[in-house]
Short mmCIF file of C-alpha atoms and ligand atoms in Angstrom, two decimals:
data_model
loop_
_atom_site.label_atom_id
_atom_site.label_comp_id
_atom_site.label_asym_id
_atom_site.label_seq_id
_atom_site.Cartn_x
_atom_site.Cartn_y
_atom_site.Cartn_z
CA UNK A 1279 -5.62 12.93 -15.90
CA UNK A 1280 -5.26 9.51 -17.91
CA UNK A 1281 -4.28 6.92 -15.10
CA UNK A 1282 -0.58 4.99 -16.72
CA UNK A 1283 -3.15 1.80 -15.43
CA UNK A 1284 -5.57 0.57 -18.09
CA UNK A 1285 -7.79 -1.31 -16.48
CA UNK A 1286 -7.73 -5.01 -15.80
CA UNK A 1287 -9.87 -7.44 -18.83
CA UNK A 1288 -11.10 -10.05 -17.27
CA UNK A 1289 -10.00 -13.62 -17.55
CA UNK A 1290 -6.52 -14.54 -19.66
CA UNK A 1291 -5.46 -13.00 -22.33
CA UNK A 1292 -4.29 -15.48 -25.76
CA UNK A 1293 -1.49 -15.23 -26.76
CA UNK A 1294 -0.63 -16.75 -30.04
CA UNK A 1295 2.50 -14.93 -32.02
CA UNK A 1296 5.23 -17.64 -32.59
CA UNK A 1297 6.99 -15.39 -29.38
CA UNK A 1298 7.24 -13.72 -27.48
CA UNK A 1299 4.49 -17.04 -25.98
CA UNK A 1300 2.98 -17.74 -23.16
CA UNK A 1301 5.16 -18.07 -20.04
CA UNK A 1302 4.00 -20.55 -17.30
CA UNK A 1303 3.78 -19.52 -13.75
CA UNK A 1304 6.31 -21.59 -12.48
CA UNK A 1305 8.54 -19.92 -14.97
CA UNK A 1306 7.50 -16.70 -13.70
CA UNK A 1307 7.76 -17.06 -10.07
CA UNK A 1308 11.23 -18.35 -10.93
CA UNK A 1309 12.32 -15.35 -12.44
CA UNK A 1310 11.13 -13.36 -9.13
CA UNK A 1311 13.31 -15.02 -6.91
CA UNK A 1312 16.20 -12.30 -5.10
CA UNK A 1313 19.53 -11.31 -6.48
CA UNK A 1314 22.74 -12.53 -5.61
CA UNK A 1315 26.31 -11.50 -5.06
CA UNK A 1316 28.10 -13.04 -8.14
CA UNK A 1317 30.51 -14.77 -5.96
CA UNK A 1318 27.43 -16.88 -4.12
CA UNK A 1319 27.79 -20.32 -4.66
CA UNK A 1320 24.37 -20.45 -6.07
CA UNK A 1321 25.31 -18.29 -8.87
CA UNK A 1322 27.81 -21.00 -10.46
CA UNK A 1323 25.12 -24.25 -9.67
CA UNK A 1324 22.46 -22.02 -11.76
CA UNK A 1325 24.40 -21.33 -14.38
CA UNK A 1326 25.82 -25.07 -15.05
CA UNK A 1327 22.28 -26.49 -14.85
CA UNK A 1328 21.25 -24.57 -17.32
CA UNK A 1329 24.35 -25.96 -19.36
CA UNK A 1330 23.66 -29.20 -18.82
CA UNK A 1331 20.02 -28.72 -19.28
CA UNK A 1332 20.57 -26.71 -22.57
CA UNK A 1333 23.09 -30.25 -23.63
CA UNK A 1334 20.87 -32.37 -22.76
CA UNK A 1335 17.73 -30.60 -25.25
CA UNK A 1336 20.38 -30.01 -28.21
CA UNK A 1337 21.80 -33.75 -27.77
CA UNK A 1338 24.78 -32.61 -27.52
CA UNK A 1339 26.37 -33.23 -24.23
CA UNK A 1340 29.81 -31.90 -25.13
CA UNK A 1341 28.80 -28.87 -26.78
CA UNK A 1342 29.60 -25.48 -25.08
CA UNK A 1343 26.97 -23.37 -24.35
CA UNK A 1344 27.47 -19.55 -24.50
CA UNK A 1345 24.37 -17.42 -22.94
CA UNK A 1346 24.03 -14.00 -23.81
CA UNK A 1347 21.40 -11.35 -22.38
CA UNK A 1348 20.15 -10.45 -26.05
CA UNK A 1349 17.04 -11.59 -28.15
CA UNK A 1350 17.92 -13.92 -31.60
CA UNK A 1351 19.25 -10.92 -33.41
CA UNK A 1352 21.47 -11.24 -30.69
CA UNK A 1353 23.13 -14.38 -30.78
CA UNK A 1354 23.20 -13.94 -34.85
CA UNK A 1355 25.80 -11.58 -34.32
CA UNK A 1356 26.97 -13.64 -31.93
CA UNK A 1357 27.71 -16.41 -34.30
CA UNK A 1358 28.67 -13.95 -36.63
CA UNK A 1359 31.25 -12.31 -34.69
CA UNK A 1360 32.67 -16.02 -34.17
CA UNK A 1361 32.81 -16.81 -37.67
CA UNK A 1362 34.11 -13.84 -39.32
CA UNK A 1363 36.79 -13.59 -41.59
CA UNK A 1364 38.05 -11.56 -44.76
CA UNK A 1365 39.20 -14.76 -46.51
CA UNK A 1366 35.26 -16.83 -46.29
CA UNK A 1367 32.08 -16.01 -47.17
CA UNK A 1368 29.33 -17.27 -45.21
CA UNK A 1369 26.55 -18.98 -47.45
CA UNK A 1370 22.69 -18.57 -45.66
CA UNK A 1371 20.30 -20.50 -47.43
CA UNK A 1372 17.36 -18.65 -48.23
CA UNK A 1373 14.09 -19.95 -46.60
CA UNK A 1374 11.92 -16.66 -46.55
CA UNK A 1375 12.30 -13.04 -44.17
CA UNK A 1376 14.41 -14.83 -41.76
CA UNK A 1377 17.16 -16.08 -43.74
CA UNK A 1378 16.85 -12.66 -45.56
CA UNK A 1379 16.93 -10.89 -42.50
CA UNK A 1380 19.82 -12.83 -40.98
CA UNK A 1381 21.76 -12.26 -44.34
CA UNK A 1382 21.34 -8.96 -44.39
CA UNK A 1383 22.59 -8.41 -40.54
CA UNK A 1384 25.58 -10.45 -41.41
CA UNK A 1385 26.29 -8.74 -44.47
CA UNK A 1386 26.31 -5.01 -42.66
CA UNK A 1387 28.85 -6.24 -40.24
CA UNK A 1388 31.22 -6.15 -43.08
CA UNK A 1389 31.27 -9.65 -44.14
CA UNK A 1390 30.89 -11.70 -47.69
CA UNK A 1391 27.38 -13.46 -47.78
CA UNK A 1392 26.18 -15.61 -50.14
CA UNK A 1393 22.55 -16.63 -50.69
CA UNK A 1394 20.55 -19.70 -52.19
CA UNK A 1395 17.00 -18.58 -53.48
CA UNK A 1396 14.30 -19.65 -51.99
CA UNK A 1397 10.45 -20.37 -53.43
CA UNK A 1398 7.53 -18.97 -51.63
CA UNK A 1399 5.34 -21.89 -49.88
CA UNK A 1400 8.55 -24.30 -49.99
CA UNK A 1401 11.39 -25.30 -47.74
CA UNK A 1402 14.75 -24.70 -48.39
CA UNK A 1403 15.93 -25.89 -51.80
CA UNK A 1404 19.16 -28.02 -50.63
CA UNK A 1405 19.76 -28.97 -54.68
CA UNK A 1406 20.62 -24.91 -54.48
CA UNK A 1407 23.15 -25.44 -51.42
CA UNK A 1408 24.74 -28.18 -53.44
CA UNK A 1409 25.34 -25.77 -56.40
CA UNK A 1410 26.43 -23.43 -54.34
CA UNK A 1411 29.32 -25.59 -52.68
CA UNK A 1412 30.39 -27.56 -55.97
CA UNK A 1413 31.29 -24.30 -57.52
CA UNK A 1414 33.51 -23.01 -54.34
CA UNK A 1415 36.30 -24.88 -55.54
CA UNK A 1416 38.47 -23.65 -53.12
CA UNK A 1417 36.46 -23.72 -49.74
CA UNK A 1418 35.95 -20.00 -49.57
CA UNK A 1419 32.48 -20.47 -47.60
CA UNK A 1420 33.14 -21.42 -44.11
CA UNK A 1421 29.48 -22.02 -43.12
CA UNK A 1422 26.44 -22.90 -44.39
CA UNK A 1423 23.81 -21.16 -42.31
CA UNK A 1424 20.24 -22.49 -42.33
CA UNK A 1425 17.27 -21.64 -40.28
CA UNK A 1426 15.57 -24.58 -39.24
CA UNK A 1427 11.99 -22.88 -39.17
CA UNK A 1428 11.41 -19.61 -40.87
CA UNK A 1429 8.81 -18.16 -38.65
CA UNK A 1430 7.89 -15.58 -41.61
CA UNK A 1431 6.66 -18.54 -43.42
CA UNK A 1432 5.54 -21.09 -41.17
CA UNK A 1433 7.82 -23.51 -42.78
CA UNK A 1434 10.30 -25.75 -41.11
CA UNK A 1435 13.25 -27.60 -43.70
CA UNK A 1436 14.59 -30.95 -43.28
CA UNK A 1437 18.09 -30.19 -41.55
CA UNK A 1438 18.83 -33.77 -42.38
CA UNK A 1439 18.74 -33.56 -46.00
CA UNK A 1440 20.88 -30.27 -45.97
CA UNK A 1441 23.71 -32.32 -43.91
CA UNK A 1442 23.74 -35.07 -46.68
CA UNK A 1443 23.95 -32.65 -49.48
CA UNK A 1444 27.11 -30.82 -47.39
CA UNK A 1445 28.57 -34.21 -47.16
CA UNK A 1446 28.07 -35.49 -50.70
CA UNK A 1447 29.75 -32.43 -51.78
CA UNK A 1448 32.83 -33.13 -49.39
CA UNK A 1449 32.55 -29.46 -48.64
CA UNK A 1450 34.26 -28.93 -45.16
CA UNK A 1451 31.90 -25.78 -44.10
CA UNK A 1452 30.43 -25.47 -40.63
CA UNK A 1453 27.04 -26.03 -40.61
CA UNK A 1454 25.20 -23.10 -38.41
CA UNK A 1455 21.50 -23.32 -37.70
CA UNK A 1456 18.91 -20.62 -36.28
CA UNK A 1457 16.34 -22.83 -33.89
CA UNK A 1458 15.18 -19.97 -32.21
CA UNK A 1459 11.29 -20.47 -33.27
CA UNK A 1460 11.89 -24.45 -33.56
CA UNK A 1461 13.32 -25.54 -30.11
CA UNK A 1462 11.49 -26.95 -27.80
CA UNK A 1463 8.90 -27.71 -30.54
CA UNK A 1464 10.47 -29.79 -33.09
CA UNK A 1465 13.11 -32.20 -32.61
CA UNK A 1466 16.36 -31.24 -33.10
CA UNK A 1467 19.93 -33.16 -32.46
CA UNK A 1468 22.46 -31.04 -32.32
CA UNK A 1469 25.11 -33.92 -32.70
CA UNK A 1470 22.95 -36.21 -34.81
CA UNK A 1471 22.70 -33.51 -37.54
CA UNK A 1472 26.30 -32.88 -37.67
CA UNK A 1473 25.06 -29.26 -36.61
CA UNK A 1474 28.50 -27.44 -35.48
CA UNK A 1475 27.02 -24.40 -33.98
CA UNK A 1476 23.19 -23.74 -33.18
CA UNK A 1477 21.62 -20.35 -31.83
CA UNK A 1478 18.48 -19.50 -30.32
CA UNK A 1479 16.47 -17.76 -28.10
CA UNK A 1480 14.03 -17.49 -24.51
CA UNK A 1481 10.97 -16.00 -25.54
CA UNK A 1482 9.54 -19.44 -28.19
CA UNK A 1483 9.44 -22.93 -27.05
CA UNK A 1484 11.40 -22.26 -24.36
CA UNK A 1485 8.59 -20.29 -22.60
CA UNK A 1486 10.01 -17.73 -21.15
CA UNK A 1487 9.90 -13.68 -21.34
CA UNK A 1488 12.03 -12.19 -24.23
CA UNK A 1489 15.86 -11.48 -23.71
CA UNK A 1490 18.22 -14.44 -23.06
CA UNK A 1491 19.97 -15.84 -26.07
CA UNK A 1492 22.28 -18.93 -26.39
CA UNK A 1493 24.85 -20.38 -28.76
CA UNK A 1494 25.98 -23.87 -28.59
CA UNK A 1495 29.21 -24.41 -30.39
CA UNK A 1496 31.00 -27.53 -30.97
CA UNK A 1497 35.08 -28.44 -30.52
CA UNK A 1498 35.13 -28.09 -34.12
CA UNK A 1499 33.51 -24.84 -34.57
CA UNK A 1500 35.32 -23.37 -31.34
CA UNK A 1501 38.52 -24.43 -33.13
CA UNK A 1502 37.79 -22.74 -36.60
CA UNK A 1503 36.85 -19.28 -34.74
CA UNK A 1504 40.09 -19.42 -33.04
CA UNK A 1505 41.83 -20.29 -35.68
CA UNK A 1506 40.49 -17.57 -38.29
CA UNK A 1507 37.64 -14.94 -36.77
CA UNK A 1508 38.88 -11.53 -36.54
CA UNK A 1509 38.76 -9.23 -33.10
CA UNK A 1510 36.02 -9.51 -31.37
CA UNK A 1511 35.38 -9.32 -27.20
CA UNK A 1512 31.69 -9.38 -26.23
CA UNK A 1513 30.22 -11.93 -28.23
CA UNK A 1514 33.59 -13.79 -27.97
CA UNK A 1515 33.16 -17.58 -27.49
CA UNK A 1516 37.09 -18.06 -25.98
CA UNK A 1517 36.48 -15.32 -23.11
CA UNK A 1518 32.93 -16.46 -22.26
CA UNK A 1519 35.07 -20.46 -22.08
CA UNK A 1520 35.80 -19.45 -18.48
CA UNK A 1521 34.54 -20.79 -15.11
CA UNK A 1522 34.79 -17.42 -13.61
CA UNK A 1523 30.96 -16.41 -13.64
CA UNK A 1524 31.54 -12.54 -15.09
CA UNK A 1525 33.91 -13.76 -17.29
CA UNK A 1526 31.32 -16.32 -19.21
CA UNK A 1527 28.61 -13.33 -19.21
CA UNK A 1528 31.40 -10.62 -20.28
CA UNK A 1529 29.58 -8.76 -17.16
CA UNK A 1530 26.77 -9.48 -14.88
CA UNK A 1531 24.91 -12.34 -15.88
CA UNK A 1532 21.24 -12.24 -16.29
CA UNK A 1533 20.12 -14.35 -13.45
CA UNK A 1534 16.38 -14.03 -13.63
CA UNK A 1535 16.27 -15.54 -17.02
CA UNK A 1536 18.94 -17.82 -15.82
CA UNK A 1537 16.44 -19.01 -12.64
CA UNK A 1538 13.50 -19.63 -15.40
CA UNK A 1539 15.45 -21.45 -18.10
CA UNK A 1540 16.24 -23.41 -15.44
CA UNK A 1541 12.65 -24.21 -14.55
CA UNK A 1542 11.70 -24.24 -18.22
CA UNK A 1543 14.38 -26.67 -19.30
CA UNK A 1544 12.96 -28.59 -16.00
CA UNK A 1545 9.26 -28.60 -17.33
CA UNK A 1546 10.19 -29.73 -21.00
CA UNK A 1547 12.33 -32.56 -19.34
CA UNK A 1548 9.57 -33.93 -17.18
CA UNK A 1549 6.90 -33.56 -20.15
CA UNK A 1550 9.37 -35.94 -22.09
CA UNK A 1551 10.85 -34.48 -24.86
CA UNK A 1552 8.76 -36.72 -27.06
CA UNK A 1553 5.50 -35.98 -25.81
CA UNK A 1554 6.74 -32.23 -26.19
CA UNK A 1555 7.46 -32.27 -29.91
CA UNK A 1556 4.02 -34.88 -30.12
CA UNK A 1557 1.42 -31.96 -28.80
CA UNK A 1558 3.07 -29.46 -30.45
CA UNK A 1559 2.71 -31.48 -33.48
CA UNK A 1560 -0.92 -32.09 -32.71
CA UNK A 1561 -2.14 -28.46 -31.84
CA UNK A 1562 -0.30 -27.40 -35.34
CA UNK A 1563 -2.77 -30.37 -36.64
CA UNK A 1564 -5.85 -28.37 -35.39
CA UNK A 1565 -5.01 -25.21 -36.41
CA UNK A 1566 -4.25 -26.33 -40.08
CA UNK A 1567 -7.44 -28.57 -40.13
CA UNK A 1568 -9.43 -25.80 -39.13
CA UNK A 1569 -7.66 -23.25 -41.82
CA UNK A 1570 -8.43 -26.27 -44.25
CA UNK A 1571 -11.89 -25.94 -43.57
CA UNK A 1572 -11.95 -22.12 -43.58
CA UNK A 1573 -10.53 -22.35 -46.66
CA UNK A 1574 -13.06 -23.73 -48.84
CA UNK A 1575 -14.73 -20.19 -49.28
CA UNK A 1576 -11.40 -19.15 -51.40
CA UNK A 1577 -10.16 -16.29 -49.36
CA UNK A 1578 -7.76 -18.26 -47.02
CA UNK A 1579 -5.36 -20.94 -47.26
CA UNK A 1580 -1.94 -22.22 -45.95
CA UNK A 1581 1.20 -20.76 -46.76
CA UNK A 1582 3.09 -23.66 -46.71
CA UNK A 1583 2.85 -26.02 -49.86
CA UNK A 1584 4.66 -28.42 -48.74
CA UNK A 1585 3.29 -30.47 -45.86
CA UNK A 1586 6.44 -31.87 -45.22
CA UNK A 1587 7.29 -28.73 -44.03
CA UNK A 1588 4.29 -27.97 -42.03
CA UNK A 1589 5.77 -26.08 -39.18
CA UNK A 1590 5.19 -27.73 -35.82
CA UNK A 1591 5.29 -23.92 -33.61
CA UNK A 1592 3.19 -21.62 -35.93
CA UNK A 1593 0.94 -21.53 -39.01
CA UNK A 1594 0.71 -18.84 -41.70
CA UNK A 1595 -2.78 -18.00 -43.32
CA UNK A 1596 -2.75 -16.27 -46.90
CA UNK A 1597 -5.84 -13.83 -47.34
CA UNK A 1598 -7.16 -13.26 -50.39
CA UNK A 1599 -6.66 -9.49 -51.99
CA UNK A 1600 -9.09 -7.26 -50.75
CA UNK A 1601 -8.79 -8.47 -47.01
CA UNK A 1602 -6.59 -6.81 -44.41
CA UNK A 1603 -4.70 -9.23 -42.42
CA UNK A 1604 -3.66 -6.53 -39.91
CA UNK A 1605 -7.92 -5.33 -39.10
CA UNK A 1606 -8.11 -8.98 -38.59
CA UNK A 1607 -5.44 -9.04 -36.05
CA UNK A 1608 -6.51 -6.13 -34.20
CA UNK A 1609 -10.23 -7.45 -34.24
CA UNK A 1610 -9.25 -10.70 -32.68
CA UNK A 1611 -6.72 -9.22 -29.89
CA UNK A 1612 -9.12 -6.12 -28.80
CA UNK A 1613 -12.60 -7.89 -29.22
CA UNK A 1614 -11.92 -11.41 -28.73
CA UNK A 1615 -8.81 -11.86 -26.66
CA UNK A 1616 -6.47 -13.57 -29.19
CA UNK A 1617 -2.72 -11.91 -30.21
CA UNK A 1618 -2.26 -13.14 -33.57
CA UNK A 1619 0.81 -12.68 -35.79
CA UNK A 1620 0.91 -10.65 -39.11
CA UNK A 1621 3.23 -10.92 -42.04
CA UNK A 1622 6.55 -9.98 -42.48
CA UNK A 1623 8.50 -8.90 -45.31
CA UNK A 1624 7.18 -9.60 -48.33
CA UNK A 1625 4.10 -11.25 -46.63
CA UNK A 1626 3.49 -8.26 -45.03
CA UNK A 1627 -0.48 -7.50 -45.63
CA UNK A 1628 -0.56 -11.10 -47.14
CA UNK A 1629 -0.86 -13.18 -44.48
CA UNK A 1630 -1.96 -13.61 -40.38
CA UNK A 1631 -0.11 -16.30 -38.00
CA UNK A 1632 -1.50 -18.06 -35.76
CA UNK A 1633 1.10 -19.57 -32.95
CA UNK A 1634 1.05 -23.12 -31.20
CA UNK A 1635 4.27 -23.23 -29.70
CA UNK A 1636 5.21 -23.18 -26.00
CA UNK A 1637 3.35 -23.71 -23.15
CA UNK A 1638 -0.19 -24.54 -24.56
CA UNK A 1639 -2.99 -26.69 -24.77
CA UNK A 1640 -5.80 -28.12 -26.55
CA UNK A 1641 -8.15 -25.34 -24.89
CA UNK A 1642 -6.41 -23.04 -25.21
CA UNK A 1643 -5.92 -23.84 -28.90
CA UNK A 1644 -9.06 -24.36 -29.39
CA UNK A 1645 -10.65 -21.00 -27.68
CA UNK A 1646 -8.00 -19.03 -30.29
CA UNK A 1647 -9.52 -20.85 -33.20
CA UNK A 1648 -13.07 -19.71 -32.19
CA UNK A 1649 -11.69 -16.11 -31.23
CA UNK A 1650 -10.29 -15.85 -34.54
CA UNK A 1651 -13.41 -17.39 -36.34
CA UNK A 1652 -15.46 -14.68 -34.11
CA UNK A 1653 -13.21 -11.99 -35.67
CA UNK A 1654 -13.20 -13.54 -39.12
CA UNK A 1655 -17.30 -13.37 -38.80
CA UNK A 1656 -16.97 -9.15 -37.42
CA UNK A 1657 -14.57 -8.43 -40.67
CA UNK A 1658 -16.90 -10.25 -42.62
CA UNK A 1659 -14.01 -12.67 -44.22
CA UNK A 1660 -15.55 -15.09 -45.87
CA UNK A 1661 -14.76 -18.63 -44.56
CA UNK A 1662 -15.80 -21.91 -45.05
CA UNK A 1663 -18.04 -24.11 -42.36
CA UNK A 1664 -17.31 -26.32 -39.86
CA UNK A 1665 -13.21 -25.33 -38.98
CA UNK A 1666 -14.21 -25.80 -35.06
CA UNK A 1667 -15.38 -29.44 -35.62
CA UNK A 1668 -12.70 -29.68 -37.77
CA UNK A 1669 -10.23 -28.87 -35.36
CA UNK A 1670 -11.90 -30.65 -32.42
CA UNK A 1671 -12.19 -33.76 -34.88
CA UNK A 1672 -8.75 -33.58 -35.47
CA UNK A 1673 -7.58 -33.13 -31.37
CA UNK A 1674 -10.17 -35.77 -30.60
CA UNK A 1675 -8.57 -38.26 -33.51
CA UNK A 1676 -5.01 -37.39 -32.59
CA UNK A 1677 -4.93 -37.56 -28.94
CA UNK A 1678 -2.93 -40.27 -26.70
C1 PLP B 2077 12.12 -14.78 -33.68
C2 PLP B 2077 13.20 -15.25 -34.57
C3 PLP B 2077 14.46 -14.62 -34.67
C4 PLP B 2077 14.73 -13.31 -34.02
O1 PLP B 2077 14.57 -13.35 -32.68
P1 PLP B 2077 14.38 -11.97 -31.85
O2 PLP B 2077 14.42 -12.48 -30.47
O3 PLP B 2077 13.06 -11.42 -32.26
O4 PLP B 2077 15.51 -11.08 -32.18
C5 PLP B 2077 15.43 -15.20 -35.43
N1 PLP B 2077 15.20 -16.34 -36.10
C6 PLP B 2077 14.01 -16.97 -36.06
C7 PLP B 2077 13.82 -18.22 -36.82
C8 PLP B 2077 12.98 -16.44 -35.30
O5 PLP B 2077 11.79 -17.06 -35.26
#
């Protein structure tokens, strides 16, 4: 008989998809302490610090925060539930499988979506948004919704520069943004931006296991739901708006993530939030001036055109027809250790990911690069010298 208990590899195991990630012990251990009566004191003080400590990453101090036990397709119909009404559309601007994805969840829940196009290798086109909003005369769109980095694509837009265009227009929309793969990686303020509601999720740069999700809504946002969103009861922002603790999770809430957001919020805080978003923008560094060097032998190269939009949590690799992203993948996780990402949507078969979000280092960086190399060299991809000094140059260079 086949014991359920493969056995043990030895040593650690890479993991590199832009999430679930990596999940530090102290995050873990966290997550094992015992379960509570609801009514225990504790209970309450766990759930506000992760409130405060969810505030304090966003900027936004007088934000609510709404948790839900759900992964980021989760809180999109979270936000979508919130926001829905028969007299708006909701406009997503299209920056590659995940604003397609999120447009077409919205759109089966029975509600008018518009999209802006989006070019492959680019960030989001915010000239389209502004199109888009000149022509709705009459403020049917109630939101523009934007992902901040398309994890599909590797590419991360300039929320900034979408703000400006929604204010040049005068356009009074809400402005919604998915940070799911960019938090905790990438700065982000909430209030700065003018960002009225933002969504995300546990299992990226906030280091934990898959399934808690979170929307943060502002008084503005909280006010337009009430004032036009039709029926809705579990993802509802007003009934989760409670102090009573079943009330705010519409049920039992789920207090092992709860105990290791609160440790992971804890570790980002005393990392500095700077010197966060500074290694992550450094291991993304290696990874790309590795693929650079790869590249030279024509049968890689980055996704991402741009550089501006260089994505500061995960990378995505083009292969050249005739190679198989996914033997790649499997090569590097069952001979060499490494979980890589493959493509999605239309990228699917076009591309691999590597991911550098979350709880990782220059080592451990570094030992993917080489386990991917190792597979590159087993599928006999071609790829161009030196991408390990390339990438230990570039660490070396870069590092405070
Ligand atoms: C991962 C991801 C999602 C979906 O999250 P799940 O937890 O897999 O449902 C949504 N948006 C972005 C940008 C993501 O990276």
């Amino acid at each position: 008989m086949n014991s359920p208990i493969t056995p043990r590899l030895p040593g650690i195991r890479f993991v590199h998809s832009p999430g679930p990630t990596h999940v530090p012990d102290e995050v873990m251990h966290a997550m094992q302490r015992p379960m509570t009566d609801l009514a225990d004191p504790r209970v309450a003080a766990l759930v506000a610090a992760c409130e405060k400590g969810m505030k304090s990453l966003l900027k936004s101090p007088q934000s609510d925060i709404f948790f839900y036990a759900s992964n980021g397709h989760g809180v999109w119909e979270a936000a979508a539930a919130n926001l829905a009404s028969d007299q708006h559309s909701l406009l997503i601007a299209g920056s590659g499988h995940f604003s397609d994805q999120w447009a077409l969840q919205t759109e089966a829940l029975g509600l008018s979506v518009l999209r802006t196009p989006h070019t492959a290798g680019h960030r989001i086109d915010t000239q389209a948004i502004c199109k888009a909003l000149k022509e709705d005369t009459e403020h049917r769109i109630s939101a523009v919704m934007v992902v901040h980095t398309d994890t599909a694509s590797g590419i991360t837009s300039d929320l900034m520069a979408i703000r400006q265009v929604m204010d040049q227009c005068k356009h009074p929309a809400l402005y919604v943004v998915d940070v799911v793969a960019s938090l905790g990686a990438a700065p982000f303020d909430m209030d700065a931006l003018g960002v009225d509601v933002c969504l995300g999720s546990s299992q990226k740069g906030l280091m934990m296991p898959p399934g808690l999700g979170f929307v943060a809504v502002n008084a503005k946002a909280f006010a337009w739901s009430q004032a036009h969103a039709k029926p809705r009861f579990y993802w509802s922002w007003l009934e989760r708006k409670t102090n009573t603790q079943s009330e705010k999770f519409c049920g039992t809430p789920p207090l092992a993530h709860l105990a290791g957001l609160e440790v992971s919020l804890g570790l980002l805080q005393a990392e500095g939030l700077d010197a966060v978003f500074a290694r992550h923008q450094r291991l993304g560094g290696a990874v790309r001036a590795a693929v650079t060097a790869w590249s030279s032998a024509n049968s890689l190269k980055l996704h991402c055109l741009d550089p501006e939009g260089f994505s500061a949590s995960v990378t995505a690799i083009e292969v050249a027809l005739g190679i198989d992203p996914e033997a790649l993948r499997v090569v590097a996780r069952e001979k060499f250790q490494v979980a890589m990402a493959g493509g999605l949507g239309p990228l699917a078969g076009r591309v691999f990911r590597i991911g550098h979000l979350g709880d990782m280092n220059e080592p451990m960086i570094l030992g993917a690069l080489a386990g991917i190399e190792a597979a590159m060299t087993v599928q006999k991809v071609p790829y161009g010298p030196n991408g390990m000094a390339a990438a230990i140059a570039y660490l070396a260079q870069h590092t405070p």
